[in-house]
Short mmCIF file of C-alpha atoms and ligand atoms in Angstrom, two decimals:
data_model
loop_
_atom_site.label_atom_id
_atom_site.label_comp_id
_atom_site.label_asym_id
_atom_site.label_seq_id
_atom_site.Cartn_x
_atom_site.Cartn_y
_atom_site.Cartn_z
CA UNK A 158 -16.11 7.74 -46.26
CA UNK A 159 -12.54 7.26 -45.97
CA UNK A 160 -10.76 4.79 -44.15
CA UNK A 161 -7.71 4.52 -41.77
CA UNK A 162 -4.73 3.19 -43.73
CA UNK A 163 -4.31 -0.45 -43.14
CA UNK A 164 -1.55 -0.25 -41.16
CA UNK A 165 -2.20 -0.99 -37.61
CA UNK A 166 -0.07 -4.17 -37.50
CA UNK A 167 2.52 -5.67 -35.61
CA UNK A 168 5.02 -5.38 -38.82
CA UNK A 169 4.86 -1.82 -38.97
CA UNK A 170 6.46 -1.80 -35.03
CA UNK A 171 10.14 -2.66 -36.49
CA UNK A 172 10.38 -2.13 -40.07
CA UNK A 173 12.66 0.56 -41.28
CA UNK A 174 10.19 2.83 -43.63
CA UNK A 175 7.80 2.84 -40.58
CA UNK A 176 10.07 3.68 -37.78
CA UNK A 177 11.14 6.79 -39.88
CA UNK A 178 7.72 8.19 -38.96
CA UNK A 179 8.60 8.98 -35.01
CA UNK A 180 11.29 10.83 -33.56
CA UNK A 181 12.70 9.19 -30.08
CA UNK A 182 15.47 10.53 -27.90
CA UNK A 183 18.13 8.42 -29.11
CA UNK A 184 19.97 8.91 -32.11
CA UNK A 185 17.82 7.56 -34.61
CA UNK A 186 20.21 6.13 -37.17
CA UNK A 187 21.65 4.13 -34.28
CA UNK A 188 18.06 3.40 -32.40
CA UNK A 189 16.33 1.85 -35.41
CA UNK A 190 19.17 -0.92 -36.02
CA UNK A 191 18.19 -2.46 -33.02
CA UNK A 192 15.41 -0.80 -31.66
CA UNK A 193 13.97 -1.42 -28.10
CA UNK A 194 9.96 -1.38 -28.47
CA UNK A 195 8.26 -2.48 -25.02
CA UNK A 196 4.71 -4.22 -25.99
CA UNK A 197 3.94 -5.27 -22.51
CA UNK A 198 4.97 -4.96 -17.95
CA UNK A 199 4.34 -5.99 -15.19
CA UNK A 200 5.45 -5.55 -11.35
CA UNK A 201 9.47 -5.00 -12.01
CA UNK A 202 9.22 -6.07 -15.81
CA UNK A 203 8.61 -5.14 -19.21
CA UNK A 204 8.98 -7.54 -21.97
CA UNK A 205 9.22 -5.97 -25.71
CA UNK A 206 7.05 -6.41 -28.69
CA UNK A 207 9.37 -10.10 -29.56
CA UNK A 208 8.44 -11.22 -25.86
CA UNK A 209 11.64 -10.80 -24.72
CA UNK A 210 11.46 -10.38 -20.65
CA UNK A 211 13.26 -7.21 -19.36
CA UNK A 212 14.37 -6.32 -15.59
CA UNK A 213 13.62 -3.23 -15.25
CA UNK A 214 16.06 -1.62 -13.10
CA UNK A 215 15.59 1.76 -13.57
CA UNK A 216 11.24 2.58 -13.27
CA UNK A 217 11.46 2.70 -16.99
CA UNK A 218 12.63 6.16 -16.14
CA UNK A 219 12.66 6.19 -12.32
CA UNK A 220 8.76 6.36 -13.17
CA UNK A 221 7.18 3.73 -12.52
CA UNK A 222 7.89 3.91 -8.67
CA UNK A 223 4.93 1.88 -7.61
CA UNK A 224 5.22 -1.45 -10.03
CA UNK A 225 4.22 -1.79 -13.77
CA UNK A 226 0.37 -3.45 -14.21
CA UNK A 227 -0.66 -2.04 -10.03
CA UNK A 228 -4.32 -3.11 -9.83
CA UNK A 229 -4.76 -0.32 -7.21
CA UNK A 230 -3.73 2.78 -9.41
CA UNK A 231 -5.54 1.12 -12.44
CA UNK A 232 -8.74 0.47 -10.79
CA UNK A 233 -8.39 3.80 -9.41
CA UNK A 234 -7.96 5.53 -13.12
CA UNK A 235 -10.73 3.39 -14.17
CA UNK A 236 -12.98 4.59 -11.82
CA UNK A 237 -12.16 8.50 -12.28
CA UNK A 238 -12.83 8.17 -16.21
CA UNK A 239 -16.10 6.85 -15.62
CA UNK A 240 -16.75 9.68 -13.22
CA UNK A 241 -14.93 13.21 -14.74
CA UNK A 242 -12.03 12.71 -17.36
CA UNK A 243 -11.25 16.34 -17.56
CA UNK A 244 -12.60 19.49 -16.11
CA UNK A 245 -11.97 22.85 -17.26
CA UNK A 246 -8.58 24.19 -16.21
CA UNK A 247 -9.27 28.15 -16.69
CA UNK A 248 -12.50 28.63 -14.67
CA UNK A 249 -11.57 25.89 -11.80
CA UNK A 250 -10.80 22.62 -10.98
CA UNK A 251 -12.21 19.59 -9.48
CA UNK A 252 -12.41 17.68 -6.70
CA UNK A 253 -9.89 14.80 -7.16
CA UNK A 254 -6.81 17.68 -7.58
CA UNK A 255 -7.90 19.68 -4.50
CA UNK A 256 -7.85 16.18 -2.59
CA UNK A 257 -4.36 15.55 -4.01
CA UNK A 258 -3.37 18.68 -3.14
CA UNK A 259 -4.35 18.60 0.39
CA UNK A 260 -2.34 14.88 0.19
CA UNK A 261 0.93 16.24 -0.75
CA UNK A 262 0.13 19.40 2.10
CA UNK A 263 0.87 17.10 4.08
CA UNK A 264 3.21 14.60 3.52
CA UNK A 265 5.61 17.27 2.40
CA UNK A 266 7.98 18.61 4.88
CA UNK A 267 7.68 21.99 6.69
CA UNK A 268 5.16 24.38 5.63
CA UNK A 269 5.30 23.23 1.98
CA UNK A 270 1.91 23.49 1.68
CA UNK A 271 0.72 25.47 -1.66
CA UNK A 272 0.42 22.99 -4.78
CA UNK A 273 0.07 23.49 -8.45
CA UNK A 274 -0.24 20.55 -10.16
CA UNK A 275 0.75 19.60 -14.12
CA UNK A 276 1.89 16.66 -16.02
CA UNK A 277 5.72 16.79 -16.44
CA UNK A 278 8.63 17.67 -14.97
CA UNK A 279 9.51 20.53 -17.29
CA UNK A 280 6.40 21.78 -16.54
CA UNK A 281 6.73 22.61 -12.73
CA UNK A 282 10.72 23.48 -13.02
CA UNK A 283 9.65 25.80 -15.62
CA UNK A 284 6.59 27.01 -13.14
CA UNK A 285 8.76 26.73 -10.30
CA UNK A 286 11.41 29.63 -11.78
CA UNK A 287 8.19 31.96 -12.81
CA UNK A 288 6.96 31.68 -9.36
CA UNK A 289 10.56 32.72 -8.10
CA UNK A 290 10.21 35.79 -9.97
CA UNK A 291 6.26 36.77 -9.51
CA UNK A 292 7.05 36.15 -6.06
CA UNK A 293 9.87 38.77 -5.53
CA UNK A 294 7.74 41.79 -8.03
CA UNK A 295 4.89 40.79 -5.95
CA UNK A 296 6.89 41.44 -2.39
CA UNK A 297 8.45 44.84 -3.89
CA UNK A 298 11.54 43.26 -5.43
CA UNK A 299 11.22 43.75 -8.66
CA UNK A 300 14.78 43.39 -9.97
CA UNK A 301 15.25 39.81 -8.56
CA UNK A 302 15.44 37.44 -12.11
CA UNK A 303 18.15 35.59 -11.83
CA UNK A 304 18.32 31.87 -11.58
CA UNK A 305 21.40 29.90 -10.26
CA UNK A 306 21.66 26.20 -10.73
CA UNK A 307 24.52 23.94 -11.15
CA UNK A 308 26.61 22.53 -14.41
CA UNK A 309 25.73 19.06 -15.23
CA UNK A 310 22.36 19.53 -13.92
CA UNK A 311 19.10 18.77 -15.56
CA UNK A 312 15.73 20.39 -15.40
CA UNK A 313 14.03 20.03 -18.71
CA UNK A 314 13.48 20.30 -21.94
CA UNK A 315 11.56 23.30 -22.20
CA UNK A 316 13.45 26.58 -22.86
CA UNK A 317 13.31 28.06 -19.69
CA UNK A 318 14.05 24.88 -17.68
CA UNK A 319 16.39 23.75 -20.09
CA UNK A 320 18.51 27.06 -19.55
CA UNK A 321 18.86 26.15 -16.00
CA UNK A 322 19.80 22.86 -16.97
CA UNK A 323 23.91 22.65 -16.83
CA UNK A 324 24.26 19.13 -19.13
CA UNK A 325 25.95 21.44 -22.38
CA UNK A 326 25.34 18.01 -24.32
CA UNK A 327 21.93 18.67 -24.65
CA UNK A 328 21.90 22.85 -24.31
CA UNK A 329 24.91 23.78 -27.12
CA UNK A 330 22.49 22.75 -29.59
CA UNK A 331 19.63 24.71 -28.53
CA UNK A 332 21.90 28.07 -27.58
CA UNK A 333 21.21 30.54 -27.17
CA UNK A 334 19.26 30.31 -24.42
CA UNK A 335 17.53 32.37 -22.15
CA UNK A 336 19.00 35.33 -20.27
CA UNK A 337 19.14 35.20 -16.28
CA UNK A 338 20.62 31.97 -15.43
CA UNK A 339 24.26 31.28 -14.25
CA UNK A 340 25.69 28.22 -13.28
CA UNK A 341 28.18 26.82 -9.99
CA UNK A 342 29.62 23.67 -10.11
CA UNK A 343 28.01 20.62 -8.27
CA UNK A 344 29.38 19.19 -5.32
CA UNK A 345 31.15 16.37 -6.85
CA UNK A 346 32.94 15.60 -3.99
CA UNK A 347 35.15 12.36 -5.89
CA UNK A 348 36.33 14.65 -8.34
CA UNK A 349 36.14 17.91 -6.57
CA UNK A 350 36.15 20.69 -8.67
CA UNK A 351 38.15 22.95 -5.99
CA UNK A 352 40.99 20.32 -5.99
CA UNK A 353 39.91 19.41 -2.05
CA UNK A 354 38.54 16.10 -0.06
CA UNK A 355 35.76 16.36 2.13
CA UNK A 356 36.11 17.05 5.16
CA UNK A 357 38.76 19.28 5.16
CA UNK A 358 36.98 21.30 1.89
CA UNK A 359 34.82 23.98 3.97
CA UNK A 360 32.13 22.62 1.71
CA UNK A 361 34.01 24.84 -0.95
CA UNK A 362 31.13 24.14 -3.46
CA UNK A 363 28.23 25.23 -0.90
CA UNK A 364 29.93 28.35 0.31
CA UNK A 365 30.97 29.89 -2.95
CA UNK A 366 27.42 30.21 -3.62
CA UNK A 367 27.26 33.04 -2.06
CA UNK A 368 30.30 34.73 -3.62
CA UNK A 369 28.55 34.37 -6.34
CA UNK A 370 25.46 35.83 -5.11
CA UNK A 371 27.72 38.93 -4.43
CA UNK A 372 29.56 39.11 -7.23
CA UNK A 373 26.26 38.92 -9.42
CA UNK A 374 24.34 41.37 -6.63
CA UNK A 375 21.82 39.62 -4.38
CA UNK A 376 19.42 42.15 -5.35
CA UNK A 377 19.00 40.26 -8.95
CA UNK A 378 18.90 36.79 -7.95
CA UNK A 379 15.28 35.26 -7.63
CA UNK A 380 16.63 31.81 -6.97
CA UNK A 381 18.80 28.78 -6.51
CA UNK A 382 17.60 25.24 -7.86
CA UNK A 383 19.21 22.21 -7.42
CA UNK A 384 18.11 18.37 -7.66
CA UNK A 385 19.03 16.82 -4.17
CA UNK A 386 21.08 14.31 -5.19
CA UNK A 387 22.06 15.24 -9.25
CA UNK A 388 21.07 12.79 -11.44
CA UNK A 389 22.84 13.27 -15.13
CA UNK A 390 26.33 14.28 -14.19
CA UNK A 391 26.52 10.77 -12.73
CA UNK A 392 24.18 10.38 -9.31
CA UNK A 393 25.75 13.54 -7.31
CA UNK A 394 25.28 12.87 -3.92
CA UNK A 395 26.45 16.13 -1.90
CA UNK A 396 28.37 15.83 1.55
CA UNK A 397 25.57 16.23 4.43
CA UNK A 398 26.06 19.78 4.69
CA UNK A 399 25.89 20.87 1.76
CA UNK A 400 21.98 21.86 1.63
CA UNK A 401 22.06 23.50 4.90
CA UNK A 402 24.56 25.90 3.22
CA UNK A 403 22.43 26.25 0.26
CA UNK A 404 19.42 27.14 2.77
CA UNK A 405 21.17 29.55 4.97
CA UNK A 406 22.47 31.32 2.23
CA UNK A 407 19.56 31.97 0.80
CA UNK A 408 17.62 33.12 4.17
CA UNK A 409 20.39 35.30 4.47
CA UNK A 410 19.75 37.02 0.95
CA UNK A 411 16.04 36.60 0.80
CA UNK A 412 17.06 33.93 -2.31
CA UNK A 413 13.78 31.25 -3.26
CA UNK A 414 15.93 27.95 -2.56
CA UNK A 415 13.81 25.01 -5.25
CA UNK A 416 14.35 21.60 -4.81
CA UNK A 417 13.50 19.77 -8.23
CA UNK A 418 13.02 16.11 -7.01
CA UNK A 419 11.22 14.87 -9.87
CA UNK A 420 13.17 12.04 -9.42
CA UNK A 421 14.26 12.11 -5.81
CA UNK A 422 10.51 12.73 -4.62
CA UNK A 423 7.84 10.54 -3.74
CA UNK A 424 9.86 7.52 -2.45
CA UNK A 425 12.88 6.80 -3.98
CA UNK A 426 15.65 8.22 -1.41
CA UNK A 427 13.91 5.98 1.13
CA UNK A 428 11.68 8.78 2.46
CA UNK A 429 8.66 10.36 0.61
CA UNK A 430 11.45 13.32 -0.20
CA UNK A 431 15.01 13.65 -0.24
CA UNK A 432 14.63 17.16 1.17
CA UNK A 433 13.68 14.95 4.57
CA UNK A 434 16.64 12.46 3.98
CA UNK A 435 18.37 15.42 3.96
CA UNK A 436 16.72 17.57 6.51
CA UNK A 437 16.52 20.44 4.60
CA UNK A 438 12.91 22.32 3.92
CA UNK A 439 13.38 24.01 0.54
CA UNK A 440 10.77 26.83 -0.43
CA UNK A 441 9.54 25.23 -3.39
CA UNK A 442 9.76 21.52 -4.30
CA UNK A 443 9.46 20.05 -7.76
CA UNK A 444 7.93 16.68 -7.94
CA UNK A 445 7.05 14.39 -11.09
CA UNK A 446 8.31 11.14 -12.28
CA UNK A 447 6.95 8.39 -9.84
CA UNK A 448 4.06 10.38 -8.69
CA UNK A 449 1.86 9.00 -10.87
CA UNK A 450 3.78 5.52 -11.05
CA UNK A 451 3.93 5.95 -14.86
CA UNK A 452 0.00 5.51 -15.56
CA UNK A 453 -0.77 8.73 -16.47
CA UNK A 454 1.06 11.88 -16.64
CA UNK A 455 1.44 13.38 -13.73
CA UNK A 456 3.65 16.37 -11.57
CA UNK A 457 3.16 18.86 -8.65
CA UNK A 458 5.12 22.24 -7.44
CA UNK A 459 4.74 22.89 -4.36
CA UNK A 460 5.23 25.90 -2.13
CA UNK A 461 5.65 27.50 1.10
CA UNK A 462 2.45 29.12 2.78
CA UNK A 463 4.23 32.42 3.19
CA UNK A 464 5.87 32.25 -0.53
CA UNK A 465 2.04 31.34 -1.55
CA UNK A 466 0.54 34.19 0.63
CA UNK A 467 1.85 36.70 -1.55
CA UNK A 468 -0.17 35.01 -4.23
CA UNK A 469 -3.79 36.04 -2.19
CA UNK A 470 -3.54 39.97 -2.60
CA UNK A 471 -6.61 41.60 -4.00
CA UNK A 472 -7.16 41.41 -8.07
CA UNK A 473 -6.10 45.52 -8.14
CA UNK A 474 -2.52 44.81 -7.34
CA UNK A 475 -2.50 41.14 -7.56
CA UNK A 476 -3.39 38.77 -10.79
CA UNK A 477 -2.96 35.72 -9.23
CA UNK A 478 0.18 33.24 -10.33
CA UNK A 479 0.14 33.79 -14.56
CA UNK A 480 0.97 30.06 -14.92
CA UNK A 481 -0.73 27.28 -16.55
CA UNK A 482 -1.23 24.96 -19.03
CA UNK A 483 -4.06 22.65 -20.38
CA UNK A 484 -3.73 19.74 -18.33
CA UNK A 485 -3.00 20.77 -15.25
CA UNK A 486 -4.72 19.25 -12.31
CA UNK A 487 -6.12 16.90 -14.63
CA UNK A 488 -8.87 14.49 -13.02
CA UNK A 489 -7.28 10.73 -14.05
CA UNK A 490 -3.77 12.21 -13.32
CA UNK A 491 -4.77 13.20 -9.84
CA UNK A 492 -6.68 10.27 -9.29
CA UNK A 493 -3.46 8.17 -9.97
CA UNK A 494 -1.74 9.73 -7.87
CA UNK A 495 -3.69 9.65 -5.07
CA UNK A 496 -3.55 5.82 -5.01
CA UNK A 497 0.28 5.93 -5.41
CA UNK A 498 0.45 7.71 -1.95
CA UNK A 499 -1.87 5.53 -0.79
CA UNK A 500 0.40 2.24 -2.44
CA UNK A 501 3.37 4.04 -0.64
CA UNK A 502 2.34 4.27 2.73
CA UNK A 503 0.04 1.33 2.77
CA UNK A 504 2.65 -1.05 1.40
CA UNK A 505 5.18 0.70 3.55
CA UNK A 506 7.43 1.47 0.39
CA UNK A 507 9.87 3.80 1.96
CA UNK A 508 11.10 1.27 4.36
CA UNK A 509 10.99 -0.78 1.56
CA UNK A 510 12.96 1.64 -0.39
CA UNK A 511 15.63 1.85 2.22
CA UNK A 512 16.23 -1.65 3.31
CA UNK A 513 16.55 -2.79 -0.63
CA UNK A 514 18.69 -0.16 -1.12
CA UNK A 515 20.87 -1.13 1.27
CA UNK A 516 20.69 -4.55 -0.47
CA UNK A 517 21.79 -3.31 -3.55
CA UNK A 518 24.48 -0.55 -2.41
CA UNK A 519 26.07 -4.03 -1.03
CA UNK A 520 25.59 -5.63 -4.42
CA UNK A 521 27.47 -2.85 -6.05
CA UNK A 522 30.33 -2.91 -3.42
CA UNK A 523 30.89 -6.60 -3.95
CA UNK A 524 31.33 -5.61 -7.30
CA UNK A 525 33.66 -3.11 -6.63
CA UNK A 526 35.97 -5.38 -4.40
CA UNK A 527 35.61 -8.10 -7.53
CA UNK A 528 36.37 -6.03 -10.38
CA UNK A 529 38.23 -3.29 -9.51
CA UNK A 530 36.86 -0.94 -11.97
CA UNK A 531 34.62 0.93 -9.62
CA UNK A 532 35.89 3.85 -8.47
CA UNK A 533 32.80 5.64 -6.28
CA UNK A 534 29.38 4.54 -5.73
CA UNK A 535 27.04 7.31 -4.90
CA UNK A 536 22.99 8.17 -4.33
CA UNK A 537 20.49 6.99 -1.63
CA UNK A 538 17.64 4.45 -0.97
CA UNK A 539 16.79 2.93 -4.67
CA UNK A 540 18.70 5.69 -6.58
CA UNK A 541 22.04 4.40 -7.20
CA UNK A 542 25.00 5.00 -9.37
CA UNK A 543 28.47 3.81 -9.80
CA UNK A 544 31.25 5.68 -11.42
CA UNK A 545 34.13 3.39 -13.67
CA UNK A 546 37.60 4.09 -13.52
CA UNK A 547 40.38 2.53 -15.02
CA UNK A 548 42.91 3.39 -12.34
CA UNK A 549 41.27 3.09 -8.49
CA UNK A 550 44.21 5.75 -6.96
CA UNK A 551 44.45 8.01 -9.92
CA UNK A 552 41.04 7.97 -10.63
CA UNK A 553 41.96 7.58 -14.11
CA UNK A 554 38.80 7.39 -16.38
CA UNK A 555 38.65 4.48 -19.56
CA UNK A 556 39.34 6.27 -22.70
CA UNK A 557 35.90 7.74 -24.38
CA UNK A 558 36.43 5.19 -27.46
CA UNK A 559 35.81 2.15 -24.21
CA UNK A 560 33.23 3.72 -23.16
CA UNK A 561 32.81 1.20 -20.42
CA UNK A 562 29.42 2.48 -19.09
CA UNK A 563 27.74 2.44 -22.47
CA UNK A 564 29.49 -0.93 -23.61
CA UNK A 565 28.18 -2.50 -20.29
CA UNK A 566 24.46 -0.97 -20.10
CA UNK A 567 23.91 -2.07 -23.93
CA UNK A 568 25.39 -5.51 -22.94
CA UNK A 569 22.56 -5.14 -20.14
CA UNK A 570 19.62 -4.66 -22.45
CA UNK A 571 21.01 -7.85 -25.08
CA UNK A 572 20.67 -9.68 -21.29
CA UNK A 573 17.07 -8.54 -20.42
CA UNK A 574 18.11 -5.85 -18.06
CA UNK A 575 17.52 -1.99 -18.13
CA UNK A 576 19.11 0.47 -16.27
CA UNK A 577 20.64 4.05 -17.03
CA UNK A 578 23.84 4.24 -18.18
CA UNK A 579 26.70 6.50 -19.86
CA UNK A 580 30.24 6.58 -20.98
CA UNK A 581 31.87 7.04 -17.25
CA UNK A 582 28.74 5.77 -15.01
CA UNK A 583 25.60 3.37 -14.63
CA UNK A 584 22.01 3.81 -12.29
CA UNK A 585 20.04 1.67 -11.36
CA UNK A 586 16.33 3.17 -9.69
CA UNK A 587 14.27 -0.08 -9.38
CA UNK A 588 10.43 0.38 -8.70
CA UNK A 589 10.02 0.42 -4.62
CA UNK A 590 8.06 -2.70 -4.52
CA UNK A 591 11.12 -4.20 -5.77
CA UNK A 592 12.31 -7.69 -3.87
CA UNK A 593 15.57 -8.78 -2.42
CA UNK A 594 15.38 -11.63 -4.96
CA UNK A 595 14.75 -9.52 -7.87
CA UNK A 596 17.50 -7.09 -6.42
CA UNK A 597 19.77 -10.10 -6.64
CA UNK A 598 18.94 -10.99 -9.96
CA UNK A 599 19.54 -7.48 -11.47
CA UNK A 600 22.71 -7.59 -9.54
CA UNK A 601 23.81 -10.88 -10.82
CA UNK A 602 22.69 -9.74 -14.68
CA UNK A 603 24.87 -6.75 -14.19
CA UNK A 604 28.33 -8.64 -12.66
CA UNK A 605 28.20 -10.80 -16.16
CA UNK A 606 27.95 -7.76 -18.19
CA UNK A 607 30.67 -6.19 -15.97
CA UNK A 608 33.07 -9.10 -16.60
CA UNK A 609 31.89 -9.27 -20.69
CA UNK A 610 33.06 -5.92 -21.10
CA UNK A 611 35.80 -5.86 -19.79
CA UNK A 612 37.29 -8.92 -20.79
CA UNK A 613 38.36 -7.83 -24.54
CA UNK A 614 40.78 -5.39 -23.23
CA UNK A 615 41.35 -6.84 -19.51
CA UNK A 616 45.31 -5.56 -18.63
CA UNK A 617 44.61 -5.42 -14.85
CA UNK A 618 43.91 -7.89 -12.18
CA UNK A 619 41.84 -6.70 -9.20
CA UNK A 620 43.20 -4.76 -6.88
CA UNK A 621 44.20 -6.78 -3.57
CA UNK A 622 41.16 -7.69 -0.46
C1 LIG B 161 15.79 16.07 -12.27
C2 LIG B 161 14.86 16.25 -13.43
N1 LIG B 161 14.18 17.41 -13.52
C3 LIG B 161 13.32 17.63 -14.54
C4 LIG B 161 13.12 16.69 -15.53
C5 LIG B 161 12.16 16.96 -16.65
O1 LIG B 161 11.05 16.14 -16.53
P1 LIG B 161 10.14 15.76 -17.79
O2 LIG B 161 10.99 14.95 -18.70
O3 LIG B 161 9.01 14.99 -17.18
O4 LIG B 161 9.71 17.04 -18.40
C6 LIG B 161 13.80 15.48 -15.46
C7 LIG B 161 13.61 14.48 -16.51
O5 LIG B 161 14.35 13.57 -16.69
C8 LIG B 161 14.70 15.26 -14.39
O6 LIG B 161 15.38 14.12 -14.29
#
C-alpha cells in the first residue's frame, strides 16, 4: 500500500519549492518573499504560522462578521455534522436550509422573501443575473438580457459576474467577456465624474441611468446591479438619493433593480442590510461574506414574492429556476448561519456595529486633522475607507510610484495589523463584536504607519486647525 508523502510539516508552510505548489491571489513572485500564512484566530485576531499576533481589521475579508473561534457557530456546526453533513441538492433539500430560509424571509426588508441559497458570492451574483433574465422570458419579455452595473464595481470571479464587474484590473485579462452588460459610472461624489458637487449635481450619476436605459432600449435591459456602498473603487458611498433614483427608474421600466451586499449585508452598515440603512427595497439582494462568519462557506439570493411567483407556473410552460450548483443549501453551511443571526441579534451586533463605527469614523477624522493627507473618508457602520491625497484643495493624488495606500497597509501587516488597502485608499471592516478598546488599538497601529510612510518624503506640514 502506498503512503502519503512525508510532507505534512510545518517546514513545508514557507519554503520556496513548496509554496510553488498553490496559486493565491497575490502576485506570487512578490507573495512568497514574505508570505502571510495565518496558523491560528480568535475573537478580532489571527496570529500566523511564526505566532505573530495580527489585528484583524478587516473580517479577514469582511467575513468573519461574528468573531474568529465563536463557540456558538462552532458548537452549532458540530452539532449539524453529527446529524446530516450533506443532503442531496437535485431531488430536495433539508431541513436546516428551509429554516434559514424562512430566517432571512424575514429579517430582510420588504417582501424579499424567496431564497436560494449557495456558498459564495459569485455564486448568487451570477444566479442573481440568470434570475433577471428567466424572470422577464417567463413574464412574456423575452428580449430583456441586458445587465447594467457600474465601472469600478465588483461582483465576482466567475464569467458572468465578473462581466458585470467594472474593476478593468482584474477583467482586461480575462476579455472578452460576455455579451449583455454595459457599464455607468459610480456615484463618486469626491471626484465626480460629471465635474459637479452634491447638492447642486441633480444626482447626475442616478439620473443618467435612465438615458441609458433609452439609449440602449428598455425593452433589452433585464437589470441594474449595484453594491450599496462600492467596495473596490475605494468604499463608494452614494449621496442619500441616489438608490431611490435607481429604484424608481427601474419601476418605471419594469428593470430587476439587485442589490449585491455580500459585503454590506448581514450587519456591517449597522443594520442587518444596507438596503435598510438606505431605505431602499431592491428586488433581489445578494448576500455572502459574513453570513456564515467565515466557518463554512456560505451565501443566499434572495427575491421578491412577486419576482418568485413567476417561478410557480405549471411544469408545461414553466421549468422551475435552471440554477444550481452542488452545494447549495448545504446542511453545516446553513446551520452556521443560522447561529450567526442568532449571534447578531442576541448580542445586539448592529447597534454594536453602529456605535463602533462611529468610534472609528472619529479615529479616522483625527487622523485627517493630524496628517493632512486624507482627503475623504467614506462608508457606513464598520465599513470604512479613507481616500489619500497629496494636495487637500486640489485633490491631488501621490504619484503611483508612492503608492501611499499600499506603502502604509504593508507597513500595517510588518505591525500586526490587517486591513484592505490600495495605491489611493485603505478599509478597515472589523468583525461586529469588535470593542472600543480594540477599535483604539487598530486606530493607534494605523496613525504610526501613517506617520512611517510618510516621513521619507514628508514636504508638507499639516494643514492649519
Ligand atoms: C461586492 C462583492 N460581490 C461579490 C463578490 C464575490 O464573492 P466571492 O469571492 O465569495 O465569490 C465579492 C468578493 O469580494 C464582493 O466583494
Amino acid at each position: 500500500m502506498s503512503s502519503l508523502p512525508d510532507l505534512i510539516n510545518v517546514a513545508q508552510t514557507t519554503e520556496q519549492q513548496f509554496l510553488r505548489h498553490i496559486f493565491v491571489r497575490d502576485q506570487m513572485a512578490e507573495w512568497s518573499k514574505n508570505p502571510l500564512i495565518m496558523a491560528k484566530a480568535d475573537g478580532v485576531f489571527y496570529w500566523d504560522i511564526h505566532g505573530k499576533r495580527y489585528l484583524d481589521a478587516l473580517s479577514g475579508i469582511y467575513v468573519a462578521s461574528v468573531g474568529h473561534n465563536n463557540r456558538r457557530v462552532i458548537d452549532a456546526v458540530r452539532r449539524q455534522l453529527d446529524t446530516l453533513h450533506f443532503s442531496p441538492p437535485m431531488h430536495g433539500t433539508n431541513p436546516v436550509a428551509i429554516q434559514l430560509a424562512n430566517l432571512l424571509a424575514q429579517i430582510a426588508p420588504g417582501d424579499l422573501d424567496a431564497v436560494k441559497l449557495q456558498c459564495g458570492g459569485s455564486e448568487v451574483t451570477e444566479a442573481a443575473i440568470k434570475l433577471a433574465r428567466q424572470y422577464h422570458k417567463l413574464t412574456g419579455n423575452p428580449g430583456k438580457y441586458k445587465i447594467v452595473s457600474r465601472y469600478q464595481s465588483w461582483h465576482g470571479s466567475t464569467l458572468g459576474s465578473l462581466s458585470a464587474s467594472g474593476l478593468k484590473s482584474r477583467k482586461t485579462v480575462n476579455e472578452p467577456l460576455a455579451p449583455g452588460f454595459l457599464h455607468v459610472f459610480p456615484p463618486t461624489c469626491y471626484r465626480c465624474p460629471f465635474g459637479k458637487s452634491y447638492p447642486d449635481c441633480d444626482i447626475t450619476c442616478a439620473t443618467i441611468v435612465e438615458q441609458v436605459l433609452d439609449m440602449e432600449d428598455p425593452a433589452t435591459v433585464a437589470a441594474i446591479m449595484v453594491e450599496p456602498i462600492g467596495h473596490t473603487g475605494g468604499i463608494i458611498d452614494p449621496p442619500d438619493e441616489y438608490l431611490r433614483i435607481l429604484r424608481d427608474i427601474c419601476d418605471r421600466h419594469n428593470v430587476l433593480l439587485i442589490f449585491d451586499e455580500i459585503i454590506t449585508g448581514m450587519g456591517r452598515t449597522g443594520e442587518m442590510f444596507a438596503a435598510q440603512t438606505f431605505g431602499v427595497t431592491p428586488d433581489v439582494l445578494c448576500t455572502g461574506k459574513g453570513m456564515s462568519g467565515g466557518f463554512v462557506p456560505l451565501s443566499a439570493m434572495i427575491c421578491r414574492r412577486p419576482i418568485a411567483d413567476a417561478f410557480w407556473g405549471p411544469i408545461a410552460e414553466n421549468p422551475g429556476f435552471v440554477e444550481g450548483h452542488t452545494f447549495e443549501g448545504n446542511p453545516v453551511s446553513c446551520a452556521a448561519g443560522i447561529a450567526v443571526i442568532q449571534e447578531i441579534f442576541e448580542r445586539d451586533l448592529l447597534a454594536n456595529a453602529r456605535t463602533q463605527g462611529d468610534r472609528l469614523r472619529q479615529g479616522f477624522e483625527r487622523l485627517a486633522q493630524k496628517f493632512g493627507i486624507i482627503g475623504d473618508i467614506r462608508g457606513k457602520g464598520l465599513f470604512l475607507g479613507m481616500e489619500f491625497v497629496q494636495d487637500l484643495k486640489t485633490k491631488e493624488r501621490f504619484p503611483n510610484e508612492v503608492s501611499l495606500g499600499v506603502r502604509i497597509g504593508r507597513l500595517a501587516l510588518e505591525k500586526g495589523l490587517l486591513c484592505r488597502f490600495d495605491p489611493h485608499w485603505l478599509a478597515f471592516g472589523p468583525p461586529l463584536i469588535v470593542t472600543a478598546e480594540q477599535i483604539d488599538e487598530m486606530l493607534a497601529v494605523l496613525e504610526q504607519c501613517i506617520e512611517e510612510a510618510l516621513t521619507p518624503f514628508r514636504a508638507r506640514p499639516a494643514p492649519p486647525k
